[in-house]
């Protein structure tokens, strides 16, 4: 899949650049894994060895930033045979995902943070930018170094905490005080390490939804932006809570991966949920879409017994982008935000999700008509997709 290494500078000419804001026809010069220059008719010195890609006025967009991927594999709710496999770098790159946040989920017994970190470093060696989270569904939190603060301060790849589960029968049913302490430790650990310390909250289909987060927002000095609840289109009631949470200053994540069973059970279709929020004037800079890649999409009966299980694919962001633009008429720059610049901001990754001088050279070249992915550039390395 890899076509060229990044040692030689790369010049992309005649691209229709979306940064994600539209910049028009531009050339983009990349060197040492960063964007070096953006402009019309760039002419690097003739003595400079150079690779070239003629974009032929096709859209050039930032690589996708995926807010939740189970890079070590998720699942397991139906026994050992229902565990998902670890993520392959090729599956992310073919789906346009160049940056991802890796997390544990239900299982912190047979999966560990040491393995999660090893998976991230393996993906990084293959051109991706993989970060990880301390903690899991379980409270008290499982960590790598013994505490959330130490994980964030001492482990460069650790960007925050999660998924901490609330309103879910698979979670530990954390109390107000327990969750407040996790948020406080994540905030201070993040401050000491120069990170956001975001806490990713898995929200199940329990009737209380994000009631606990709303109490934390009202009764603690922690900003609402410390928490990033995911699966917020799981049902209509939770979606309405998410709408209020956004307008009160929080952020939310919508899971782009779904299944017929989940939709039948009452899930608000993810893209419809996003469009409704935008029509309502919700701040797009605080809305993200994620794949929940390699995670289980389980269906339980009223007694909590597993009925069926599927696994979330990595291509749901690309498919969602195409549907938003081609079927729903959303402008490309708006459809890009939740999976590029907004996601990068929520996770405190200023060089990700943008095409600008100094940003990391994570770029996607799309077909002008179908928006199908043609080429992925991750950290300046060019990967053939089609």
Short mmCIF file of N, CA, C and O in Angstrom, two decimals, residues 158-219:
data_model
loop_
_atom_site.label_atom_id
_atom_site.label_comp_id
_atom_site.label_asym_id
_atom_site.label_seq_id
_atom_site.Cartn_x
_atom_site.Cartn_y
_atom_site.Cartn_z
N UNK A 158 -0.61 9.29 25.94
CA UNK A 158 -1.84 9.39 26.73
C UNK A 158 -2.41 10.80 26.64
O UNK A 158 -1.80 11.76 27.09
N UNK A 159 -3.61 10.93 26.06
CA UNK A 159 -4.21 12.25 25.85
C UNK A 159 -5.34 12.55 26.80
O UNK A 159 -5.76 13.70 26.91
N UNK A 160 -5.88 11.55 27.47
CA UNK A 160 -7.01 11.77 28.35
C UNK A 160 -7.43 10.48 29.00
O UNK A 160 -6.61 9.58 29.20
N UNK A 161 -8.70 10.37 29.33
CA UNK A 161 -9.24 9.22 30.05
C UNK A 161 -10.49 8.73 29.32
O UNK A 161 -11.26 9.52 28.79
N UNK A 162 -10.70 7.41 29.32
CA UNK A 162 -11.94 6.89 28.74
C UNK A 162 -11.78 5.49 28.18
O UNK A 162 -10.68 4.97 28.12
N UNK A 163 -12.84 4.86 27.71
CA UNK A 163 -14.19 5.32 27.91
C UNK A 163 -14.64 5.00 29.34
O UNK A 163 -14.62 3.84 29.72
N UNK A 164 -15.07 5.99 30.09
CA UNK A 164 -15.73 5.76 31.38
C UNK A 164 -17.22 5.58 31.10
O UNK A 164 -17.83 6.43 30.47
N UNK A 165 -17.80 4.48 31.58
CA UNK A 165 -19.18 4.15 31.22
C UNK A 165 -20.16 4.66 32.27
O UNK A 165 -19.98 4.45 33.47
N UNK A 166 -21.21 5.34 31.80
CA UNK A 166 -22.34 5.71 32.65
C UNK A 166 -23.62 5.26 31.95
O UNK A 166 -23.63 5.02 30.74
N UNK A 167 -24.68 5.15 32.70
CA UNK A 167 -26.00 4.77 32.16
C UNK A 167 -25.94 3.49 31.35
O UNK A 167 -26.63 3.34 30.34
N UNK A 168 -25.11 2.56 31.78
CA UNK A 168 -24.93 1.31 31.05
C UNK A 168 -24.76 0.16 32.03
O UNK A 168 -24.01 0.28 33.01
N UNK A 169 -25.43 -0.96 31.77
CA UNK A 169 -25.36 -2.10 32.69
C UNK A 169 -23.99 -2.75 32.69
O UNK A 169 -23.66 -3.53 33.58
N UNK A 170 -23.12 -2.42 31.70
CA UNK A 170 -21.76 -2.96 31.68
C UNK A 170 -20.78 -2.09 32.45
O UNK A 170 -19.61 -2.46 32.61
N UNK A 171 -21.20 -0.91 32.88
CA UNK A 171 -20.32 -0.01 33.62
C UNK A 171 -20.28 -0.32 35.09
O UNK A 171 -20.95 -1.24 35.59
N UNK A 172 -19.51 0.46 35.84
CA UNK A 172 -19.37 0.28 37.29
C UNK A 172 -20.32 1.16 38.08
O UNK A 172 -20.22 1.23 39.30
N UNK A 173 -21.24 1.84 37.39
CA UNK A 173 -22.20 2.73 38.03
C UNK A 173 -21.48 3.75 38.93
O UNK A 173 -21.70 3.80 40.14
N UNK A 174 -20.59 4.57 38.36
CA UNK A 174 -19.80 5.50 39.16
C UNK A 174 -20.68 6.55 39.83
O UNK A 174 -21.70 6.97 39.30
N UNK A 175 -20.23 6.97 41.02
CA UNK A 175 -20.95 8.01 41.75
C UNK A 175 -20.50 9.39 41.28
O UNK A 175 -19.52 9.54 40.55
N UNK A 176 -21.22 10.41 41.74
CA UNK A 176 -20.85 11.79 41.46
C UNK A 176 -19.41 12.06 41.90
O UNK A 176 -18.60 12.61 41.14
N UNK A 177 -19.08 11.67 43.14
CA UNK A 177 -17.74 11.94 43.67
C UNK A 177 -16.66 11.20 42.89
O UNK A 177 -15.58 11.77 42.63
N UNK A 178 -16.92 9.96 42.50
CA UNK A 178 -15.92 9.21 41.74
C UNK A 178 -15.65 9.86 40.38
O UNK A 178 -14.49 10.01 39.97
N UNK A 179 -16.69 10.25 39.69
CA UNK A 179 -16.50 10.85 38.37
C UNK A 179 -15.87 12.23 38.48
O UNK A 179 -15.03 12.61 37.65
N UNK A 180 -16.24 12.98 39.53
CA UNK A 180 -15.62 14.29 39.73
C UNK A 180 -14.12 14.15 39.95
O UNK A 180 -13.33 14.96 39.43
N UNK A 181 -13.73 13.13 40.70
CA UNK A 181 -12.30 12.94 40.96
C UNK A 181 -11.56 12.55 39.69
O UNK A 181 -10.43 13.01 39.44
N UNK A 182 -12.16 11.71 38.86
CA UNK A 182 -11.54 11.35 37.59
C UNK A 182 -11.34 12.60 36.73
O UNK A 182 -10.26 12.82 36.15
N UNK A 183 -12.37 13.43 36.63
CA UNK A 183 -12.27 14.65 35.85
C UNK A 183 -11.20 15.60 36.37
O UNK A 183 -10.46 16.20 35.59
N UNK A 184 -11.12 15.72 37.69
CA UNK A 184 -10.12 16.61 38.29
C UNK A 184 -8.71 16.11 38.04
O UNK A 184 -7.80 16.89 37.72
N UNK A 185 -8.52 14.80 38.20
CA UNK A 185 -7.18 14.23 37.94
C UNK A 185 -6.79 14.37 36.48
O UNK A 185 -5.63 14.66 36.16
N UNK A 186 -7.76 14.17 35.58
CA UNK A 186 -7.47 14.32 34.16
C UNK A 186 -7.12 15.77 33.83
O UNK A 186 -6.22 16.04 33.03
N UNK A 187 -7.82 16.70 34.47
CA UNK A 187 -7.56 18.11 34.19
C UNK A 187 -6.16 18.51 34.66
O UNK A 187 -5.40 19.12 33.92
N UNK A 188 -5.82 18.14 35.89
CA UNK A 188 -4.52 18.52 36.42
C UNK A 188 -3.39 17.79 35.69
O UNK A 188 -2.37 18.39 35.33
N UNK A 189 -3.58 16.49 35.44
CA UNK A 189 -2.57 15.75 34.68
C UNK A 189 -2.36 16.34 33.31
O UNK A 189 -1.23 16.47 32.83
N UNK A 190 -3.46 16.74 32.66
CA UNK A 190 -3.35 17.37 31.36
C UNK A 190 -2.64 18.70 31.43
O UNK A 190 -1.80 19.01 30.58
N UNK A 191 -2.94 19.50 32.44
CA UNK A 191 -2.27 20.79 32.59
C UNK A 191 -0.77 20.61 32.76
O UNK A 191 0.03 21.33 32.15
N UNK A 192 -0.37 19.65 33.58
CA UNK A 192 1.05 19.43 33.83
C UNK A 192 1.78 18.95 32.59
O UNK A 192 2.98 19.21 32.42
N UNK A 193 1.05 18.22 31.73
CA UNK A 193 1.68 17.66 30.53
C UNK A 193 1.44 18.49 29.28
O UNK A 193 1.91 18.13 28.20
N UNK A 194 0.73 19.62 29.41
CA UNK A 194 0.40 20.41 28.24
C UNK A 194 -0.61 19.75 27.32
O UNK A 194 -0.55 19.91 26.10
N UNK A 195 -1.56 19.01 27.91
CA UNK A 195 -2.58 18.30 27.15
C UNK A 195 -3.96 18.76 27.58
O UNK A 195 -4.12 19.38 28.64
N UNK A 196 -4.98 18.41 26.81
CA UNK A 196 -6.34 18.78 27.17
C UNK A 196 -6.86 17.94 28.34
O UNK A 196 -7.67 18.39 29.14
N UNK A 197 -6.44 16.69 28.41
CA UNK A 197 -6.93 15.82 29.48
C UNK A 197 -8.42 15.53 29.37
O UNK A 197 -9.10 15.36 30.39
N UNK A 198 -8.94 15.46 28.16
CA UNK A 198 -10.36 15.21 27.93
C UNK A 198 -10.77 13.84 28.49
O UNK A 198 -10.03 12.87 28.37
N UNK A 199 -11.96 13.78 29.08
CA UNK A 199 -12.51 12.53 29.59
C UNK A 199 -13.62 12.08 28.66
O UNK A 199 -14.66 12.74 28.54
N UNK A 200 -13.41 10.96 27.97
CA UNK A 200 -14.39 10.42 27.06
C UNK A 200 -15.38 9.56 27.85
O UNK A 200 -14.98 8.60 28.52
N UNK A 201 -16.65 9.91 27.78
CA UNK A 201 -17.69 9.24 28.55
C UNK A 201 -18.55 8.39 27.63
O UNK A 201 -19.21 8.91 26.72
N UNK A 202 -18.51 7.07 27.84
CA UNK A 202 -19.41 6.16 27.15
C UNK A 202 -20.79 6.27 27.80
O UNK A 202 -20.93 6.05 29.00
N UNK A 203 -21.80 6.61 27.01
CA UNK A 203 -23.16 6.75 27.54
C UNK A 203 -24.00 5.60 26.99
O UNK A 203 -24.17 5.47 25.78
N UNK A 204 -24.52 4.78 27.89
CA UNK A 204 -25.38 3.68 27.50
C UNK A 204 -26.82 4.13 27.32
O UNK A 204 -27.13 5.32 27.27
N UNK A 205 -27.72 3.14 27.25
CA UNK A 205 -29.12 3.47 26.99
C UNK A 205 -29.96 3.51 28.26
O UNK A 205 -31.19 3.46 28.21
N UNK A 206 -29.29 3.64 29.44
CA UNK A 206 -30.02 3.80 30.69
C UNK A 206 -30.82 5.09 30.70
O UNK A 206 -30.46 6.09 30.05
N UNK A 207 -31.90 5.09 31.46
CA UNK A 207 -32.82 6.23 31.46
C UNK A 207 -32.19 7.52 31.97
O UNK A 207 -32.65 8.61 31.63
N UNK A 208 -31.12 7.42 32.78
CA UNK A 208 -30.52 8.63 33.33
C UNK A 208 -29.63 9.36 32.34
O UNK A 208 -29.29 10.53 32.55
N UNK A 209 -29.23 8.71 31.25
CA UNK A 209 -28.45 9.41 30.23
C UNK A 209 -27.24 10.13 30.80
O UNK A 209 -26.43 9.53 31.51
N UNK A 210 -27.14 11.43 30.51
CA UNK A 210 -26.00 12.21 31.01
C UNK A 210 -26.39 13.07 32.21
O UNK A 210 -25.77 14.11 32.48
N UNK A 211 -27.38 12.61 32.98
CA UNK A 211 -27.77 13.35 34.19
C UNK A 211 -26.57 13.62 35.08
O UNK A 211 -26.42 14.71 35.66
N UNK A 212 -25.69 12.61 35.21
CA UNK A 212 -24.53 12.76 36.08
C UNK A 212 -23.59 13.86 35.57
O UNK A 212 -23.05 14.64 36.36
N UNK A 213 -23.41 13.94 34.27
CA UNK A 213 -22.57 15.00 33.71
C UNK A 213 -23.19 16.37 33.94
O UNK A 213 -22.48 17.35 34.23
N UNK A 214 -24.49 16.46 33.81
CA UNK A 214 -25.16 17.73 34.04
C UNK A 214 -25.00 18.18 35.49
O UNK A 214 -24.81 19.37 35.78
N UNK A 215 -25.04 17.23 36.42
CA UNK A 215 -24.79 17.56 37.83
C UNK A 215 -23.35 18.03 38.02
O UNK A 215 -23.10 19.01 38.75
N UNK A 216 -22.41 17.37 37.37
CA UNK A 216 -21.00 17.78 37.49
C UNK A 216 -20.80 19.18 36.91
O UNK A 216 -20.06 19.99 37.47
N UNK A 217 -21.47 19.47 35.81
CA UNK A 217 -21.37 20.80 35.22
C UNK A 217 -21.93 21.89 36.10
O UNK A 217 -21.43 23.03 36.11
N UNK A 218 -22.96 21.54 36.88
CA UNK A 218 -23.61 22.54 37.73
C UNK A 218 -22.95 22.68 39.09
O UNK A 218 -22.98 23.77 39.69
N UNK A 219 -22.34 21.61 39.60
CA UNK A 219 -21.90 21.60 40.99
C UNK A 219 -20.39 21.57 41.20
O UNK A 219 -19.93 21.61 42.34
#
